[in-house]
Amino acid sequence: MKRLVDHSEVIQHMNGRLVKNNIFKLLFFFATVFGLIILVVLLYRVFTQATGWLNIDFLQNFPSRIPERAGIKAALVGSIWLMAMVAPLSLFLGVGTAIYLEEYAKKSRFTDFIQTNISNLAGVPSIVFGLLGLTVFARGMELGRSVLAAGLTMSLLVLPVIVVASQEALRAVPNQLREASYGMGATKWQTIYRVVLPAAVPGILTGSILALSRAIGETAPLIVLGIPTFIAYLPKSVFDTFTVMPMQIYNWTGRPQEEFQHVAAAGIVVLLVLLVMLNSIAIWIRNKFQKRF
Amino acid sequence: MEKIMPKLLLLTAAVSMFTTLGIVFTLLFETFTFFSRVSIVEFLTAKEWLPWNEKSGSFGIAPLVTGTLLTTAIAMLVAIPVGLASAIYLSEYATERTRKIIKPILEVLAGIPTIVYGFFALTFVTPLLQKIIPGLEVFNALSPGLVMGIMIIPMVASLSEDAMSSVPNAIREGALGLGSTKLETAVKIVLPAAASGVIASFVLAISRAIGETMIVAVAGGSSPVLTFDVTQSIQTMTAYIVQVTTGDAGYGTTIYYSIYAVGMTLFVFTLAMNLLAQYISRRFREEY
């Protein structure tokens, strides 16, 4: 009697499929660690190039035409000025927008429109924000190359990210909390200000710090604004001209002398350290205050 | 308070609207000024972009567009396969623990400033490639394209993984129960079910690559030539805007206005991509 199913053929076929599965599993795994490998190579390259150049003098010196004397002081202080400007402004606007959309706005065409607008704004290339800043802030309001012009431009750039993060944080606050607050006789604003917002703060801050670190690392809009890179003084007010770290690194990268590549690498290390610090704060907040409802 | 706050909050919400309006009107007005000096037909059809030549200048956007599309295409050749493979691994094969380790690392990769990638492309990837490809110029399309692709991997991986993870387990178990291997389940069952989200992530990645500035400005060069040769120096739309704004093109010159026309083109390209991504994820979504 001929057997309907040839057992050895089935096993052979099945083995083939399993081998294929394992090969692809390995391929998918390599694809996943590929990014990790590149990250290691990138960091290794930058750090080895920076060694010997990154020292106290580098942090204390102003830019110089002589690589050995070039320092990042003006740019480091400038980046902190920019951060101090962008953080409160974008937080105020972003959280305000999120509260309006999540707590007040009724589901209407207008609300939908604002929402779609925000997600589209998030997809606009940063350099286009630079063109907006150049026309409206730098030329229109005659703010020139000041901290203020750059701060306003950067605030608008990170606004959509903060709005979306804050909306998610507000949405995660369960309705029972709101209802309990109303039940105790609180008004709508009291409920939002004293109950919903405190519960949402960890989520809002985490998202906002990540948005802020994007503003710190962003170069393109500032180039368009014409932020200079050779500055030997620190800004005294928001109307002063200044520079930031990514601009300074861009300038050093573009210089023909080999030595300036090391200076640029040293600058990158300082920038990355600042970003790691910001992100650690974000992670710390997330772990410390995150509540599950 | 009860009456004032909603109005104040509405005002903050209006800022995002005014930002969009500001972008659109800024670009429109300055682009109109540009087109009052250079004909729109020349802008769209001329094959040369020679803005620096006072007398015989030519303003044909084509070389800048091909430069942009060239670097974008290279970036996608890296980002789409690697990103999708990572997404499949993370969503279908990886254990919860592995996923918790790998995802934050990918986020770090996405959080590195683009100027750092530009530096990496110019000082590491280009010299490395020059050893393999002898004819490679110092500034070329290949190196920034590849690095841009690496930068975009986390975006494709994360968005595609989200789409695949939201496919319900019952469907996977059905396929596995019928005797499929994990690979067959992933490729023939989960991937088609998550297709809308996955394809939307590709489109968003393209949009991101088109608008990327610093990598191509640092490593791509500033020669607007109509070519598809990846070893040559090129110029993208974004890199042109950088070149003009770092230089001394005076306010009111034709070159000054040209950055707005280029910015407008860039804006239209990326907006179209973003709208397409939204359309795809809405129109072809599988509801469970």
Coordinates of C-alpha atoms in Angstrom, one line a residue:
Chain A
M1 CA 0.0 0.0 0.0
K2 CA 1.3 3.4 -0.9
R3 CA 1.5 5.8 2.0
L4 CA -0.3 9.0 1.4
V5 CA 2.2 11.0 3.5
D6 CA 5.9 10.4 3.0
H7 CA 7.2 11.0 6.5
S8 CA 10.8 11.6 5.5
E9 CA 9.7 14.2 2.9
V10 CA 7.6 16.0 5.5
I11 CA 10.5 16.2 7.9
Q12 CA 12.8 17.4 5.1
H13 CA 10.4 20.1 4.2
M14 CA 9.8 21.1 7.7
N15 CA 13.5 21.2 8.5
G16 CA 14.0 23.5 5.5
R17 CA 11.3 25.9 6.8
L18 CA 12.8 25.9 10.3
V19 CA 16.3 26.5 9.0
K20 CA 15.0 29.4 7.0
N21 CA 13.3 30.7 10.1
N22 CA 16.5 30.6 12.0
I23 CA 18.6 32.2 9.3
F24 CA 16.1 35.1 9.1
K25 CA 16.0 35.3 12.9
L26 CA 19.7 35.8 12.8
L27 CA 19.5 38.4 10.0
F28 CA 16.8 40.3 11.9
F29 CA 18.9 40.2 15.0
F30 CA 22.0 41.6 13.2
A31 CA 19.9 44.4 11.7
T32 CA 18.8 45.3 15.3
V33 CA 22.3 45.4 16.7
F34 CA 23.6 47.2 13.6
G35 CA 22.5 50.5 15.0
L36 CA 24.2 49.6 18.3
I37 CA 27.5 48.8 16.6
I38 CA 27.4 52.1 14.7
L39 CA 26.7 54.0 17.9
V40 CA 29.7 52.4 19.5
V41 CA 31.9 53.2 16.5
L42 CA 30.7 56.8 16.4
L43 CA 31.3 57.4 20.1
Y44 CA 34.6 55.6 20.0
R45 CA 35.8 57.8 17.1
V46 CA 34.6 61.0 18.7
F47 CA 36.1 60.3 22.1
T48 CA 39.5 59.1 20.7
Q49 CA 39.7 62.2 18.5
A50 CA 38.8 64.4 21.5
T51 CA 41.4 63.0 23.9
G52 CA 44.2 65.5 24.5
W53 CA 42.0 68.4 23.3
L54 CA 39.3 68.3 25.9
N55 CA 40.6 70.0 29.0
I56 CA 39.9 72.8 31.3
D57 CA 41.3 75.3 28.9
F58 CA 39.0 74.1 26.2
L59 CA 36.0 74.9 28.5
Q60 CA 37.4 78.3 29.5
N61 CA 38.6 79.7 26.2
F62 CA 36.8 81.7 23.6
P63 CA 37.1 80.6 19.9
S64 CA 40.5 81.2 18.3
R65 CA 42.1 80.8 14.9
I66 CA 44.8 78.8 16.5
P67 CA 43.4 75.3 17.2
E68 CA 45.3 74.8 20.5
R69 CA 43.7 78.0 21.9
A70 CA 40.2 77.4 20.7
G71 CA 37.6 76.9 23.4
I72 CA 33.9 76.4 23.7
K73 CA 33.1 78.8 26.5
A74 CA 31.0 81.2 24.5
A75 CA 29.1 78.4 22.8
L76 CA 28.5 76.5 26.1
V77 CA 27.2 79.6 27.8
G78 CA 25.2 80.4 24.7
S79 CA 23.5 77.0 24.7
I80 CA 22.6 77.4 28.3
W81 CA 21.1 80.9 27.6
L82 CA 19.1 79.3 24.7
M83 CA 17.9 76.5 27.0
A84 CA 16.8 79.0 29.7
M85 CA 14.8 80.9 27.1
V86 CA 13.2 78.0 25.2
A87 CA 12.3 75.9 28.3
P88 CA 9.8 78.2 30.0
L89 CA 8.4 79.6 26.8
S90 CA 7.8 76.3 25.0
L91 CA 6.5 74.7 28.2
F92 CA 4.0 77.5 28.8
L93 CA 2.7 77.4 25.2
G94 CA 2.9 73.6 24.8
V95 CA 1.2 72.7 28.1
G96 CA -1.4 75.4 27.6
T97 CA -2.3 74.1 24.1
A98 CA -2.5 70.5 25.5
I99 CA -4.8 71.5 28.3
Y100 CA -7.0 73.4 26.0
L101 CA -7.2 70.5 23.6
E102 CA -7.7 67.8 26.2
E103 CA -9.8 69.5 28.9
Y104 CA -11.7 72.3 27.3
A105 CA -12.1 71.9 23.6
K106 CA -15.2 70.2 22.4
K107 CA -14.9 67.7 19.6
S108 CA -15.4 69.9 16.6
R109 CA -14.0 70.5 13.2
F110 CA -12.0 73.4 14.6
T111 CA -10.4 71.2 17.3
D112 CA -9.6 68.5 14.6
F113 CA -8.0 71.2 12.6
I114 CA -5.7 72.4 15.4
Q115 CA -4.8 68.8 16.0
T116 CA -4.0 68.0 12.4
N117 CA -2.1 71.3 12.2
I118 CA 0.1 70.3 15.1
S119 CA 1.0 67.0 13.7
N120 CA 1.8 68.5 10.4
L121 CA 3.9 71.2 12.1
A122 CA 5.9 68.4 13.7
G123 CA 6.9 67.2 10.2
V124 CA 8.1 70.6 8.9
P125 CA 11.9 70.5 8.4
S126 CA 13.7 72.5 11.0
I127 CA 15.4 74.7 8.4
V128 CA 12.0 76.0 7.3
F129 CA 11.5 77.2 10.9
G130 CA 14.8 79.0 10.4
L131 CA 13.3 80.8 7.4
L132 CA 10.3 81.8 9.5
G133 CA 12.5 83.1 12.3
L134 CA 14.7 85.0 9.8
T135 CA 11.7 86.8 8.3
V136 CA 9.5 87.3 11.3
F137 CA 11.9 87.6 14.3
A138 CA 15.3 88.6 13.0
R139 CA 14.1 91.0 10.3
G140 CA 10.5 91.7 11.0
M141 CA 10.9 92.4 14.7
E142 CA 14.5 93.5 14.2
L143 CA 15.8 91.1 16.8
G144 CA 18.8 90.3 14.6
R145 CA 21.1 87.5 15.8
S146 CA 20.0 87.7 19.4
V147 CA 19.3 85.1 22.0
L148 CA 15.7 86.3 21.8
A149 CA 15.3 85.7 18.1
A150 CA 16.9 82.2 18.3
G151 CA 14.9 81.4 21.5
L152 CA 11.6 82.3 19.8
T153 CA 12.4 80.3 16.7
M154 CA 13.5 77.2 18.7
S155 CA 10.4 77.4 21.0
L156 CA 8.1 77.2 17.9
L157 CA 10.2 74.3 16.6
V158 CA 9.8 72.2 19.7
L159 CA 6.3 73.3 20.4
P160 CA 4.5 70.4 18.6
V161 CA 6.6 67.8 20.4
I162 CA 5.8 69.3 23.8
V163 CA 2.1 69.5 22.9
V164 CA 1.9 65.9 21.9
A165 CA 3.8 64.7 24.9
S166 CA 1.6 66.8 27.3
Q167 CA -1.6 65.6 25.6
E168 CA -0.6 62.0 26.2
A169 CA 0.3 62.7 29.8
L170 CA -3.1 64.5 30.4
R171 CA -4.9 61.7 28.7
A172 CA -3.3 59.1 31.0
V173 CA -4.9 60.8 34.1
P174 CA -8.0 58.7 34.8
N175 CA -11.4 60.3 34.8
Q176 CA -12.2 59.1 38.3
L177 CA -9.7 61.7 39.6
R178 CA -11.5 64.5 37.8
E179 CA -14.9 63.2 38.9
A180 CA -13.8 62.9 42.5
S181 CA -12.6 66.5 42.4
Y182 CA -15.9 67.7 40.9
G183 CA -17.8 65.7 43.5
M184 CA -15.9 67.6 46.2
G185 CA -17.2 70.8 44.7
A186 CA -14.2 71.9 42.8
T187 CA -14.6 74.0 39.7
K188 CA -13.2 73.0 36.4
W189 CA -10.1 75.1 36.6
Q190 CA -9.4 74.1 40.2
T191 CA -9.7 70.5 39.1
I192 CA -7.3 71.0 36.2
Y193 CA -4.8 73.0 38.2
R194 CA -4.8 71.1 41.5
V195 CA -5.6 67.5 40.4
V196 CA -5.1 66.8 36.7
L197 CA -1.9 68.8 36.2
P198 CA 0.1 67.5 39.2
A199 CA -0.8 63.9 38.1
A200 CA 0.4 64.7 34.6
V201 CA 3.6 66.5 35.5
P202 CA 6.0 63.6 35.3
G203 CA 4.9 62.7 31.8
I204 CA 4.9 66.4 30.7
L205 CA 8.4 66.9 32.0
T206 CA 9.8 63.8 30.5
G207 CA 8.5 64.7 27.1
S208 CA 9.6 68.3 27.4
I209 CA 13.1 67.5 28.5
L210 CA 13.5 65.3 25.4
A211 CA 12.1 68.2 23.3
L212 CA 14.6 70.5 24.9
S213 CA 17.5 68.3 24.2
R214 CA 16.4 68.4 20.5
A215 CA 16.6 72.3 20.7
I216 CA 20.1 72.1 22.2
G217 CA 21.4 69.9 19.4
E218 CA 19.6 71.7 16.5
T219 CA 21.8 73.6 14.1
A220 CA 20.0 74.3 10.9
P221 CA 17.5 77.0 12.0
L222 CA 20.3 78.9 13.7
I223 CA 22.5 78.9 10.6
V224 CA 19.6 80.5 8.7
L225 CA 19.2 83.1 11.4
G226 CA 22.8 83.9 10.9
I227 CA 24.0 83.1 14.4
P228 CA 27.8 83.8 14.2
T229 CA 30.4 81.4 15.4
F230 CA 33.3 83.7 16.3
I231 CA 32.3 85.4 19.4
A232 CA 34.7 86.5 22.2
Y233 CA 32.2 87.7 24.7
L234 CA 29.3 86.3 26.6
P235 CA 25.7 87.6 26.2
K236 CA 24.6 89.9 28.9
S237 CA 20.9 90.2 27.9
V238 CA 18.5 88.4 25.6
F239 CA 19.1 91.1 23.0
D240 CA 22.8 90.3 22.6
T241 CA 24.3 88.3 19.8
F242 CA 25.5 84.9 20.8
T243 CA 26.5 81.4 19.6
V244 CA 25.6 77.8 20.6
M245 CA 27.6 74.6 20.6
P246 CA 26.2 72.9 17.4
M247 CA 27.0 76.1 15.5
Q248 CA 30.5 76.1 16.9
I249 CA 31.0 72.4 16.1
Y250 CA 29.7 73.0 12.5
N251 CA 32.2 75.8 12.1
W252 CA 35.1 73.8 13.4
T253 CA 34.1 70.8 11.2
G254 CA 34.3 72.9 8.1
R255 CA 37.8 74.3 8.7
P256 CA 40.5 72.9 6.5
Q257 CA 43.2 72.4 9.2
E258 CA 43.3 68.8 10.5
E259 CA 43.6 70.0 14.1
F260 CA 40.2 71.6 14.1
Q261 CA 38.6 68.2 13.6
H262 CA 40.0 67.3 17.1
V263 CA 38.6 70.6 18.4
A264 CA 35.2 69.7 16.8
A265 CA 35.4 66.3 18.4
A266 CA 36.1 67.9 21.8
G267 CA 33.1 70.2 21.3
I268 CA 30.9 67.2 20.4
V269 CA 31.9 65.4 23.6
V270 CA 30.8 68.5 25.6
L271 CA 27.5 68.7 23.7
L272 CA 26.9 64.9 24.2
V273 CA 27.7 65.2 27.9
L274 CA 25.1 68.0 28.3
L275 CA 22.5 65.9 26.4
V276 CA 23.2 62.8 28.5
M277 CA 22.7 64.9 31.6
L278 CA 19.4 66.2 30.3
N279 CA 18.2 62.7 29.3
S280 CA 19.3 61.3 32.7
I281 CA 17.1 63.8 34.4
A282 CA 14.2 62.8 32.1
I283 CA 14.7 59.1 32.9
W284 CA 15.0 59.9 36.6
I285 CA 11.8 61.8 36.6
R286 CA 10.0 59.1 34.7
N287 CA 11.1 56.4 37.1
K288 CA 10.7 58.4 40.3
F289 CA 7.3 59.9 39.7
Q290 CA 5.6 57.6 37.3
K291 CA 2.3 56.4 38.7
R292 CA 0.2 53.7 37.2
F293 CA -3.5 54.4 37.6
Chain B
M1 CA -10.3 82.3 36.7
E2 CA -13.0 80.1 35.4
K3 CA -13.8 82.5 32.6
I4 CA -10.3 83.7 31.8
M5 CA -8.4 80.4 31.7
P6 CA -10.2 78.8 28.7
K7 CA -9.6 82.0 26.7
L8 CA -5.9 82.2 27.7
L9 CA -5.4 78.5 26.9
L10 CA -7.1 79.0 23.5
L11 CA -4.7 81.8 22.9
T12 CA -1.7 79.4 23.5
A13 CA -3.3 76.9 21.2
A14 CA -3.6 79.6 18.6
V15 CA 0.1 80.1 18.6
S16 CA 0.6 76.8 16.7
M17 CA -1.9 78.0 14.2
F18 CA -0.1 81.3 13.7
T19 CA 3.2 79.4 13.4
T20 CA 1.8 77.5 10.4
L21 CA 0.3 80.6 8.9
G22 CA 3.6 82.4 9.5
I23 CA 5.5 79.7 7.7
V24 CA 3.1 79.6 4.8
F25 CA 2.9 83.4 4.3
T26 CA 6.6 84.0 4.8
L27 CA 7.4 81.4 2.2
L28 CA 4.7 82.6 -0.2
F29 CA 5.5 86.3 0.0
E30 CA 9.2 86.0 -0.4
T31 CA 8.8 83.3 -3.1
F32 CA 6.5 85.8 -5.0
T33 CA 9.2 88.4 -4.8
F34 CA 11.7 85.8 -6.2
F35 CA 9.3 85.0 -9.0
S36 CA 9.0 88.6 -9.9
R37 CA 12.7 88.5 -10.8
V38 CA 13.1 85.0 -12.1
S39 CA 10.4 83.3 -14.1
I40 CA 8.6 80.4 -12.6
V41 CA 9.1 78.5 -15.9
E42 CA 12.8 78.9 -15.6
F43 CA 12.7 77.8 -11.9
L44 CA 10.8 74.6 -12.8
T45 CA 12.4 73.6 -16.2
A46 CA 15.9 75.0 -16.4
K47 CA 18.5 72.3 -15.8
E48 CA 21.2 74.5 -14.2
W49 CA 21.3 76.1 -10.8
L50 CA 24.0 78.9 -11.0
P51 CA 22.8 81.6 -8.7
W52 CA 26.2 83.1 -8.0
N53 CA 26.7 84.2 -11.5
E54 CA 25.5 87.8 -11.7
K55 CA 25.0 88.1 -15.5
S56 CA 24.3 84.7 -16.8
G57 CA 22.8 83.2 -13.7
S58 CA 20.4 80.3 -14.0
F59 CA 17.7 79.3 -11.4
G60 CA 16.6 75.8 -12.3
I61 CA 15.7 73.9 -9.2
A62 CA 16.2 70.5 -10.9
P63 CA 19.8 69.9 -9.7
L64 CA 18.9 70.7 -6.1
V65 CA 15.9 68.3 -6.3
T66 CA 17.9 65.5 -7.8
G67 CA 20.6 66.0 -5.2
T68 CA 18.0 65.8 -2.5
L69 CA 16.3 62.7 -4.0
L70 CA 19.7 61.0 -4.5
T71 CA 20.7 61.3 -0.9
T72 CA 17.2 60.4 0.2
A73 CA 17.2 57.3 -2.0
I74 CA 20.5 56.1 -0.5
A75 CA 19.3 56.8 3.0
M76 CA 16.1 54.8 2.3
L77 CA 18.1 51.8 1.0
V78 CA 19.7 51.7 4.4
A79 CA 16.9 52.7 6.7
I80 CA 14.0 50.7 5.3
P81 CA 15.5 47.2 5.2
V82 CA 17.4 47.6 8.4
G83 CA 14.6 49.4 10.2
L84 CA 12.0 46.9 9.1
A85 CA 14.1 43.9 10.1
S86 CA 14.7 45.5 13.5
A87 CA 11.0 46.0 13.9
I88 CA 10.3 42.4 13.0
Y89 CA 12.9 41.2 15.4
L90 CA 11.7 43.4 18.3
S91 CA 8.0 42.7 17.7
E92 CA 8.1 39.0 16.8
Y93 CA 11.3 37.4 18.1
A94 CA 12.7 39.4 21.0
T95 CA 11.8 38.6 24.6
E96 CA 10.4 41.4 26.7
R97 CA 13.8 41.8 28.4
T98 CA 15.7 42.1 25.2
R99 CA 13.2 44.6 23.9
K100 CA 13.6 46.7 27.1
I101 CA 17.3 46.9 26.6
I102 CA 17.4 47.5 22.8
K103 CA 14.7 50.1 22.5
P104 CA 16.3 52.8 24.7
I105 CA 19.6 52.3 22.8
L106 CA 17.8 52.9 19.5
E107 CA 16.3 56.0 21.1
V108 CA 19.9 57.2 21.9
L109 CA 20.8 56.8 18.3
A110 CA 17.8 58.9 17.3
G111 CA 18.7 61.6 19.9
I112 CA 22.2 62.3 18.6
P113 CA 22.3 65.8 17.1
T114 CA 22.5 65.8 13.3
I115 CA 25.7 67.9 13.3
V116 CA 27.4 64.9 15.1
Y117 CA 26.3 62.6 12.3
G118 CA 27.6 65.2 9.8
F119 CA 31.0 65.2 11.5
F120 CA 30.9 61.4 11.5
A121 CA 30.1 61.2 7.8
L122 CA 32.8 63.6 6.8
T123 CA 35.7 62.5 9.0
F124 CA 35.0 58.7 9.3
V125 CA 32.6 57.3 6.7
T126 CA 34.0 59.3 3.7
P127 CA 37.7 58.3 4.3
L128 CA 36.6 54.7 4.8
L129 CA 34.6 54.7 1.6
Q130 CA 37.5 56.3 -0.3
K131 CA 39.5 53.2 0.5
I132 CA 36.9 51.0 -1.1
I133 CA 35.9 53.3 -3.9
P134 CA 39.0 55.0 -5.2
G135 CA 37.2 57.7 -7.3
L136 CA 35.1 59.0 -4.4
E137 CA 35.3 62.7 -4.0
V138 CA 35.8 64.3 -0.5
F139 CA 32.2 65.6 -0.8
N140 CA 29.8 63.1 -2.2
A141 CA 26.2 61.9 -2.1
L142 CA 27.0 58.4 -0.9
S143 CA 28.5 59.0 2.5
P144 CA 25.9 61.5 3.9
G145 CA 23.2 59.3 2.3
L146 CA 24.4 56.2 4.2
V147 CA 24.8 58.1 7.5
M148 CA 21.4 59.7 7.1
G149 CA 20.0 56.2 6.6
I150 CA 21.6 55.1 9.9
M151 CA 20.1 58.1 11.6
I152 CA 16.6 57.2 10.4
I153 CA 16.8 53.5 11.3
P154 CA 15.3 54.1 14.8
M155 CA 12.4 56.0 13.4
V156 CA 11.4 53.3 10.9
A157 CA 12.1 50.6 13.5
S158 CA 10.0 52.2 16.3
L159 CA 7.0 53.2 14.1
S160 CA 6.9 49.9 12.3
E161 CA 7.3 48.0 15.6
D162 CA 4.3 50.0 17.1
A163 CA 2.2 49.0 14.1
M164 CA 3.2 45.3 14.3
S165 CA 2.8 45.1 18.0
S166 CA -0.8 46.4 17.7
V167 CA -1.7 43.3 15.6
P168 CA -3.7 41.1 18.1
N169 CA -2.0 38.0 19.4
A170 CA -5.0 35.8 18.4
I171 CA -4.1 36.2 14.8
R172 CA -0.5 35.2 15.4
E173 CA -1.6 32.2 17.5
G174 CA -4.0 31.2 14.7
A175 CA -1.1 31.1 12.2
L176 CA 1.3 29.3 14.6
G177 CA -1.4 26.8 15.4
L178 CA -1.8 25.9 11.8
G179 CA 1.9 25.1 11.7
S180 CA 3.5 28.2 10.4
T181 CA 7.0 29.0 11.6
K182 CA 7.6 32.4 13.3
L183 CA 9.1 33.8 10.1
E184 CA 6.0 32.8 8.1
T185 CA 3.7 34.3 10.7
A186 CA 5.7 37.5 10.8
V187 CA 6.0 38.0 7.0
K188 CA 2.7 36.5 5.8
I189 CA 0.3 37.3 8.6
V190 CA 1.6 40.1 10.9
L191 CA 3.3 42.3 8.3
P192 CA 0.3 42.4 5.9
A193 CA -2.0 43.2 8.9
A194 CA 0.3 46.0 9.9
A195 CA 1.0 47.2 6.4
S196 CA -0.7 50.6 6.7
G197 CA 1.5 51.6 9.7
V198 CA 4.6 50.1 8.3
I199 CA 4.3 51.9 4.9
A200 CA 3.3 55.1 6.7
S201 CA 6.6 54.9 8.6
F202 CA 8.5 54.5 5.3
V203 CA 6.8 57.6 4.0
L204 CA 7.6 59.6 7.1
A205 CA 11.2 58.4 6.9
I206 CA 11.4 59.8 3.3
S207 CA 10.0 63.1 4.5
R208 CA 12.6 63.2 7.3
A209 CA 15.4 62.5 4.9
I210 CA 14.3 65.2 2.4
G211 CA 14.3 67.8 5.2
E212 CA 17.5 66.7 6.8
T213 CA 20.1 69.5 6.7
M214 CA 23.3 69.2 8.6
I215 CA 24.6 65.8 7.4
V216 CA 24.3 66.8 3.8
A217 CA 25.5 70.3 4.4
V218 CA 28.7 69.0 6.0
A219 CA 29.4 66.0 3.9
G220 CA 27.5 66.4 0.7
G221 CA 29.2 69.3 -0.9
S222 CA 28.0 72.4 -2.6
S223 CA 28.0 71.7 -6.3
P224 CA 24.5 71.7 -7.7
V225 CA 24.9 69.3 -10.6
L226 CA 22.2 67.3 -12.3
T227 CA 23.7 63.8 -11.7
F228 CA 22.8 60.4 -10.3
D229 CA 26.5 59.6 -9.7
V230 CA 26.8 58.9 -6.0
T231 CA 30.6 59.5 -5.9
Q232 CA 30.2 63.1 -7.0
S233 CA 29.8 66.2 -5.0
I234 CA 26.2 67.4 -5.1
Q235 CA 24.0 69.9 -3.3
T236 CA 20.6 69.3 -1.7
M237 CA 17.9 71.9 -1.2
T238 CA 18.7 72.2 2.5
A239 CA 22.4 72.5 1.9
Y240 CA 21.8 75.3 -0.6
I241 CA 19.9 77.3 2.1
V242 CA 22.8 76.7 4.5
Q243 CA 25.3 77.8 1.9
V244 CA 23.5 81.1 1.2
T245 CA 22.8 81.9 4.8
T246 CA 26.3 81.2 6.0
G247 CA 27.7 83.3 3.1
D248 CA 27.3 87.0 2.6
A249 CA 24.4 87.2 0.2
G250 CA 23.0 90.6 1.0
Y251 CA 19.4 91.2 2.0
G252 CA 17.2 92.0 -1.0
T253 CA 19.4 90.2 -3.6
T254 CA 17.9 87.6 -5.9
I255 CA 20.0 85.0 -4.1
Y256 CA 18.5 86.0 -0.8
Y257 CA 15.0 85.5 -2.2
S258 CA 16.0 82.2 -3.8
I259 CA 16.3 80.5 -0.4
Y260 CA 12.6 81.1 0.1
A261 CA 11.7 79.6 -3.2
V262 CA 13.9 76.6 -2.4
G263 CA 12.4 76.5 1.1
M264 CA 8.9 76.5 -0.4
T265 CA 9.8 73.6 -2.6
L266 CA 11.2 71.7 0.4
F267 CA 8.1 72.6 2.4
V268 CA 5.7 71.3 -0.3
F269 CA 7.7 68.1 -0.7
T270 CA 7.7 67.2 3.0
L271 CA 4.1 68.3 3.5
A272 CA 3.0 66.1 0.7
M273 CA 4.8 63.2 2.2
N274 CA 3.4 63.8 5.7
L275 CA -0.2 64.1 4.3
L276 CA 0.4 60.9 2.3
A277 CA 1.5 59.1 5.4
Q278 CA -1.6 60.2 7.3
Y279 CA -3.8 59.2 4.4
I280 CA -2.2 55.7 4.2
S281 CA -2.4 55.0 7.9
R282 CA -6.1 56.2 8.0
R283 CA -7.3 54.7 4.7
F284 CA -5.7 51.3 4.9
R285 CA -5.9 50.6 8.6
E286 CA -7.1 47.2 9.6
E287 CA -9.5 47.5 12.5
Y288 CA -9.6 44.6 15.0

